[in-house]
mmCIF file of C-alpha atoms in Angstrom:
data_model
loop_
_atom_site.group_PDB
_atom_site.id
_atom_site.type_symbol
_atom_site.label_atom_id
_atom_site.label_comp_id
_atom_site.label_asym_id
_atom_site.label_seq_id
_atom_site.Cartn_x
_atom_site.Cartn_y
_atom_site.Cartn_z
ATOM 1 C CA MET A 1291 9.497 42.502 -32.636
ATOM 2 C CA GLN A 1292 5.359 43.990 -34.159
ATOM 3 C CA SER A 1293 5.115 46.535 -36.409
ATOM 4 C CA ASN A 1294 3.234 49.694 -36.053
ATOM 5 C CA LEU A 1295 0.931 50.437 -39.132
ATOM 6 C CA ASP A 1296 3.954 52.438 -41.215
ATOM 7 C CA GLY A 1297 4.896 49.116 -41.154
ATOM 8 C CA GLN A 1298 8.280 49.896 -38.760
ATOM 9 C CA LYS A 1299 9.467 47.470 -36.678
ATOM 10 C CA LYS A 1300 8.392 48.309 -32.734
ATOM 11 C CA LYS A 1301 9.838 46.799 -29.700
ATOM 12 C CA PRO A 1302 6.994 45.754 -27.325
ATOM 13 C CA ILE A 1303 6.427 47.801 -23.809
ATOM 14 C CA TYR A 1304 7.410 44.292 -21.891
ATOM 15 C CA THR A 1305 6.523 41.021 -22.703
ATOM 16 C CA PHE A 1306 4.481 38.607 -20.344
ATOM 17 C CA ALA A 1307 2.873 34.393 -20.656
ATOM 18 C CA VAL A 1308 -0.952 33.790 -19.561
ATOM 19 C CA ILE A 1309 -0.917 30.242 -18.786
ATOM 20 C CA ALA A 1310 -4.301 28.371 -16.855
ATOM 21 C CA ASP A 1311 -5.636 24.707 -16.485
ATOM 22 C CA SER A 1312 -2.222 22.891 -15.494
ATOM 23 C CA HIS A 1313 -4.051 20.299 -13.633
ATOM 24 C CA MET A 1314 -1.591 18.895 -12.227
ATOM 25 C CA ASN A 1315 -1.828 15.131 -10.785
ATOM 26 C CA PRO A 1316 -0.016 14.282 -6.745
ATOM 27 C CA GLU A 1317 1.163 10.948 -9.282
ATOM 28 C CA GLU A 1318 2.984 10.856 -12.384
ATOM 29 C CA ASP A 1319 0.676 8.657 -14.573
ATOM 30 C CA GLN A 1320 -2.769 9.586 -12.791
ATOM 31 C CA SER A 1321 -5.964 11.492 -12.015
ATOM 32 C CA THR A 1322 -8.680 11.819 -10.466
ATOM 33 C CA SER A 1323 -10.129 12.994 -13.678
ATOM 34 C CA PRO A 1324 -12.139 10.027 -16.254
ATOM 35 C CA TRP A 1325 -9.968 12.298 -19.167
ATOM 36 C CA GLU A 1326 -7.479 10.124 -19.870
ATOM 37 C CA SER A 1327 -5.600 12.835 -21.012
ATOM 38 C CA ASN A 1328 -4.993 14.053 -17.535
ATOM 39 C CA LYS A 1329 -3.124 11.480 -16.786
ATOM 40 C CA ARG A 1330 -0.238 13.734 -19.098
ATOM 41 C CA ALA A 1331 -1.058 16.812 -17.419
ATOM 42 C CA ASN A 1332 2.386 16.460 -14.909
ATOM 43 C CA ALA A 1333 4.367 16.449 -18.080
ATOM 44 C CA ARG A 1334 2.772 18.697 -20.495
ATOM 45 C CA ALA A 1335 3.109 21.376 -16.948
ATOM 46 C CA ARG A 1336 7.468 20.236 -17.501
ATOM 47 C CA TRP A 1337 7.470 21.260 -20.958
ATOM 48 C CA VAL A 1338 5.607 24.673 -20.428
ATOM 49 C CA ILE A 1339 7.989 25.220 -18.241
ATOM 50 C CA SER A 1340 10.581 24.826 -20.326
ATOM 51 C CA GLU A 1341 9.201 27.055 -23.066
ATOM 52 C CA LEU A 1342 7.982 29.798 -21.332
ATOM 53 C CA ASN A 1343 12.147 29.326 -19.810
ATOM 54 C CA LYS A 1344 13.622 29.922 -23.633
ATOM 55 C CA GLN A 1345 11.278 32.449 -24.425
ATOM 56 C CA SER A 1346 11.540 34.399 -21.010
ATOM 57 C CA PRO A 1347 8.276 36.185 -20.482
ATOM 58 C CA GLU A 1348 8.865 39.427 -18.055
ATOM 59 C CA PHE A 1349 6.656 37.743 -15.681
ATOM 60 C CA VAL A 1350 4.134 34.806 -16.185
ATOM 61 C CA VAL A 1351 0.055 34.356 -14.831
ATOM 62 C CA HIS A 1352 -1.019 31.415 -14.517
ATOM 63 C CA LEU A 1353 -5.346 31.980 -14.845
ATOM 64 C CA GLY A 1354 -6.007 28.618 -12.560
ATOM 65 C CA ASP A 1355 -6.560 24.961 -12.093
ATOM 66 C CA PHE A 1356 -3.539 24.518 -10.957
ATOM 67 C CA ILE A 1357 -3.704 20.895 -9.855
ATOM 68 C CA HIS A 1358 -6.497 18.442 -10.494
ATOM 69 C CA PRO A 1359 -7.649 17.086 -7.333
ATOM 70 C CA VAL A 1360 -10.435 19.922 -5.937
ATOM 71 C CA PRO A 1361 -10.088 20.948 -2.195
ATOM 72 C CA ALA A 1362 -12.225 18.090 -1.393
ATOM 73 C CA LEU A 1363 -9.634 15.738 -2.033
ATOM 74 C CA ASN A 1364 -7.122 14.193 0.344
ATOM 75 C CA SER A 1365 -4.226 14.805 -2.266
ATOM 76 C CA PHE A 1366 -5.341 18.347 -2.643
ATOM 77 C CA SER A 1367 -2.158 18.911 -0.648
ATOM 78 C CA LEU A 1368 0.048 16.205 -2.596
ATOM 79 C CA ALA A 1369 -0.540 18.206 -5.697
ATOM 80 C CA ALA A 1370 -0.650 21.352 -4.784
ATOM 81 C CA SER A 1371 3.741 20.725 -3.181
ATOM 82 C CA LYS A 1372 4.626 18.921 -6.859
ATOM 83 C CA PHE A 1373 3.061 21.938 -8.581
ATOM 84 C CA ASN A 1374 4.728 24.583 -6.299
ATOM 85 C CA SER A 1375 7.946 21.989 -6.708
ATOM 86 C CA LEU A 1376 7.530 21.655 -10.790
ATOM 87 C CA PHE A 1377 7.060 25.202 -10.412
ATOM 88 C CA GLU A 1378 9.949 26.349 -9.130
ATOM 89 C CA GLY A 1379 11.634 25.757 -12.636
ATOM 90 C CA LEU A 1380 9.970 28.229 -14.289
ATOM 91 C CA GLU A 1381 13.116 31.243 -15.221
ATOM 92 C CA SER A 1382 10.210 34.125 -14.602
ATOM 93 C CA PRO A 1383 7.868 35.589 -12.008
ATOM 94 C CA LEU A 1384 5.068 33.462 -11.309
ATOM 95 C CA HIS A 1385 1.896 35.542 -10.368
ATOM 96 C CA LEU A 1386 -1.688 32.813 -9.562
ATOM 97 C CA VAL A 1387 -4.618 33.619 -10.270
ATOM 98 C CA PRO A 1388 -7.495 30.618 -8.253
ATOM 99 C CA GLY A 1389 -9.423 28.730 -9.992
ATOM 100 C CA ASN A 1390 -12.473 26.627 -9.172
ATOM 101 C CA HIS A 1391 -9.900 23.389 -8.545
ATOM 102 C CA ASP A 1392 -8.162 25.147 -6.293
ATOM 103 C CA VAL A 1393 -10.471 27.011 -4.475
ATOM 104 C CA GLY A 1394 -13.456 25.618 -4.823
ATOM 105 C CA ASP A 1395 -17.077 26.677 -7.201
ATOM 106 C CA LYS A 1396 -19.023 29.329 -7.293
ATOM 107 C CA PRO A 1397 -22.532 28.551 -4.821
ATOM 108 C CA ALA A 1398 -24.293 25.362 -7.830
ATOM 109 C CA ALA A 1399 -24.713 22.382 -7.191
ATOM 110 C CA TRP A 1400 -24.268 21.373 -10.807
ATOM 111 C CA LEU A 1401 -20.633 22.814 -10.675
ATOM 112 C CA PRO A 1402 -17.586 20.141 -10.247
ATOM 113 C CA ALA A 1403 -15.117 21.014 -7.596
ATOM 114 C CA GLY A 1404 -17.824 21.200 -4.811
ATOM 115 C CA THR A 1405 -18.864 25.087 -3.536
ATOM 116 C CA VAL A 1406 -15.932 28.041 -2.182
ATOM 117 C CA THR A 1407 -15.602 27.600 1.660
ATOM 118 C CA GLU A 1408 -13.747 29.266 4.222
ATOM 119 C CA GLY A 1409 -11.352 25.994 4.538
ATOM 120 C CA TYR A 1410 -11.105 25.856 1.065
ATOM 121 C CA VAL A 1411 -9.482 29.564 0.772
ATOM 122 C CA ALA A 1412 -7.357 29.104 3.821
ATOM 123 C CA GLN A 1413 -6.210 25.753 2.054
ATOM 124 C CA TYR A 1414 -5.711 27.542 -0.909
ATOM 125 C CA ARG A 1415 -3.367 30.564 0.470
ATOM 126 C CA GLU A 1416 -1.094 28.071 2.599
ATOM 127 C CA HIS A 1417 -0.272 25.947 -0.302
ATOM 128 C CA PHE A 1418 -0.640 28.945 -3.111
ATOM 129 C CA GLY A 1419 -0.194 32.442 -0.832
ATOM 130 C CA LYS A 1420 -2.871 35.486 -1.820
ATOM 131 C CA ASP A 1421 -5.936 34.322 -3.250
ATOM 132 C CA TYR A 1422 -5.987 38.699 -4.842
ATOM 133 C CA PHE A 1423 -3.754 41.029 -4.471
ATOM 134 C CA SER A 1424 -2.461 43.491 -7.321
ATOM 135 C CA PHE A 1425 1.008 44.109 -8.664
ATOM 136 C CA GLU A 1426 2.744 46.572 -11.040
ATOM 137 C CA HIS A 1427 5.464 46.064 -13.591
ATOM 138 C CA GLU A 1428 6.462 48.637 -15.571
ATOM 139 C CA LYS A 1429 4.043 51.416 -15.550
ATOM 140 C CA SER A 1430 1.066 48.855 -15.692
ATOM 141 C CA LEU A 1431 -0.857 47.847 -12.384
ATOM 142 C CA PHE A 1432 -2.169 44.382 -12.346
ATOM 143 C CA ILE A 1433 -5.412 43.191 -10.640
ATOM 144 C CA VAL A 1434 -5.887 39.919 -9.814
ATOM 145 C CA ILE A 1435 -9.005 38.849 -7.723
ATOM 146 C CA ASN A 1436 -10.855 35.681 -6.616
ATOM 147 C CA SER A 1437 -13.464 35.602 -8.720
ATOM 148 C CA GLN A 1438 -15.327 31.993 -7.108
ATOM 149 C CA LEU A 1439 -15.481 34.185 -4.289
ATOM 150 C CA ILE A 1440 -18.497 36.803 -6.590
ATOM 151 C CA ASN A 1441 -21.737 36.050 -5.370
ATOM 152 C CA SER A 1442 -21.147 33.326 -2.379
ATOM 153 C CA GLY A 1443 -21.641 35.260 0.590
ATOM 154 C CA LEU A 1444 -17.862 34.689 2.227
ATOM 155 C CA LEU A 1445 -16.556 38.347 2.576
ATOM 156 C CA PHE A 1446 -12.020 38.488 3.196
#
């Protein structure tokens, strides 16, 4: 419960959760990342789902980087399947916003995931669905954009 300026308890209009950077791996204890902590990404995602289910938000928005292998790696599809399988256990509706690990980076040689391409976006859509859309909840409109496409030269 929230308090208003008078200190009275006020019920929120609705609740939702925002999560990001699951970085799930295709294997339980291995990662293409050099960081040791990324080997525990799948276990962390299971814990997050468990906590979200306890809190029962009306919906969840995942802000990207669902998996760790970037789109160019052969393990992308396996990691995407693992992500989808695990997140089926989430009891709240889930809305996905693509990140650079999911569709590639904006065009710049120094960015880690490789430049976003039509093929990477198609691969994303195959595994995760739409990469830009809107949805309504109560009297609110939410607009999801694939920001990796901005200034990429790709038009969809």
